[in-house]
């Protein structure tokens, strides 16, 4: 919050409240005296009307003749209210969970996306939340929706899908600064879900599948290349010795017999085949 805004809040809570009794005028003093007289005359029945109770998590903001009563909010516990001239409003200080409805946003890269969020906030100053804004909770809700749309409009789609934490922190900072003048403290903001149009989902799925197939083909080609090199090296080694080729035949026969195949293959030495072809 800026220094000027902080000074305004301090003046509102301090000097403004201290001058309440001085600003009611002569008529106000007369009405106050009459109210006290009514309380005294109707004792003890008037005590049932004058004494009020607020819970531990609540505060009471009291107005006398339309002006804030000196001392700020009251509570928790018992407090005194003069009949006829004083009224009060309870303020809940517990943390409130605000669900931001899904917002249709056009991202920086011209993609329509629906995003919803959750805002956790509480009333930090009961007096300011009552006197500075008509409905602090409703105003916070509308501001959260507007802030969410404004922030997402400056992001690309991949940033919204992968960098939700920074978006949540930016939204929390904006809300906290804007609602400080209303006596509201924003504790946390979370992005719940980002929903894409069905056509875009199908297009992204097709693109991802095509990319996976392309990577699979590249990996298979690299495997074939390595296998062909290994086979070439093996053929060069086997060609140097005829017995090595014979051992390879025997190993192949052993592999086939292990599979319980009825077909039996007898390896024939290449030297014998060569001699037979030469005689023919």
PDB file of N, CA, C and O in Angstrom, residues 1-11:
ATOM      1  N   UNK A   1       0.844  -1.195   0.000  1.00  0.00           N
ATOM      2  CA  UNK A   1       0.000   0.000   0.000  1.00  0.00           C
ATOM      3  C   UNK A   1       0.880   1.246   0.000  1.00  0.00           C
ATOM      4  O   UNK A   1       1.928   1.274   0.619  1.00  0.00           O
ATOM      5  N   UNK A   2       0.458   2.276  -0.666  1.00  0.00           N
ATOM      6  CA  UNK A   2       1.200   3.515  -0.732  1.00  0.00           C
ATOM      7  C   UNK A   2       1.108   4.233   0.611  1.00  0.00           C
ATOM      8  O   UNK A   2       0.209   4.036   1.413  1.00  0.00           O
ATOM      9  N   UNK A   3       2.092   5.155   0.842  1.00  0.00           N
ATOM     10  CA  UNK A   3       2.134   5.879   2.106  1.00  0.00           C
ATOM     11  C   UNK A   3       0.923   6.780   2.279  1.00  0.00           C
ATOM     12  O   UNK A   3       0.411   6.940   3.388  1.00  0.00           O
ATOM     13  N   UNK A   4       0.451   7.396   1.190  1.00  0.00           N
ATOM     14  CA  UNK A   4      -0.703   8.288   1.292  1.00  0.00           C
ATOM     15  C   UNK A   4      -1.953   7.521   1.710  1.00  0.00           C
ATOM     16  O   UNK A   4      -2.752   7.998   2.521  1.00  0.00           O
ATOM     17  N   UNK A   5      -2.118   6.300   1.149  1.00  0.00           N
ATOM     18  CA  UNK A   5      -3.288   5.500   1.517  1.00  0.00           C
ATOM     19  C   UNK A   5      -3.206   5.072   2.978  1.00  0.00           C
ATOM     20  O   UNK A   5      -4.214   5.047   3.684  1.00  0.00           O
ATOM     21  N   UNK A   6      -2.003   4.721   3.419  1.00  0.00           N
ATOM     22  CA  UNK A   6      -1.839   4.333   4.822  1.00  0.00           C
ATOM     23  C   UNK A   6      -2.138   5.496   5.754  1.00  0.00           C
ATOM     24  O   UNK A   6      -2.773   5.324   6.801  1.00  0.00           O
ATOM     25  N   UNK A   7      -1.697   6.697   5.378  1.00  0.00           N
ATOM     26  CA  UNK A   7      -1.984   7.875   6.209  1.00  0.00           C
ATOM     27  C   UNK A   7      -3.482   8.146   6.277  1.00  0.00           C
ATOM     28  O   UNK A   7      -4.014   8.511   7.332  1.00  0.00           O
ATOM     29  N   UNK A   8      -4.179   7.972   5.149  1.00  0.00           N
ATOM     30  CA  UNK A   8      -5.630   8.179   5.150  1.00  0.00           C
ATOM     31  C   UNK A   8      -6.331   7.200   6.074  1.00  0.00           C
ATOM     32  O   UNK A   8      -7.265   7.564   6.799  1.00  0.00           O
ATOM     33  N   UNK A   9      -5.886   5.937   6.063  1.00  0.00           N
ATOM     34  CA  UNK A   9      -6.501   4.948   6.942  1.00  0.00           C
ATOM     35  C   UNK A   9      -6.255   5.276   8.405  1.00  0.00           C
ATOM     36  O   UNK A   9      -7.145   5.148   9.250  1.00  0.00           O
ATOM     37  N   UNK A  10      -5.029   5.688   8.723  1.00  0.00           N
ATOM     38  CA  UNK A  10      -4.713   6.044  10.109  1.00  0.00           C
ATOM     39  C   UNK A  10      -5.524   7.249  10.565  1.00  0.00           C
ATOM     40  O   UNK A  10      -6.016   7.292  11.693  1.00  0.00           O
ATOM     41  N   UNK A  11      -5.670   8.231   9.683  1.00  0.00           N
ATOM     42  CA  UNK A  11      -6.473   9.396  10.050  1.00  0.00           C
ATOM     43  C   UNK A  11      -7.924   9.010  10.260  1.00  0.00           C
ATOM     44  O   UNK A  11      -8.587   9.501  11.175  1.00  0.00           O
TER      45      UNK A  11
END
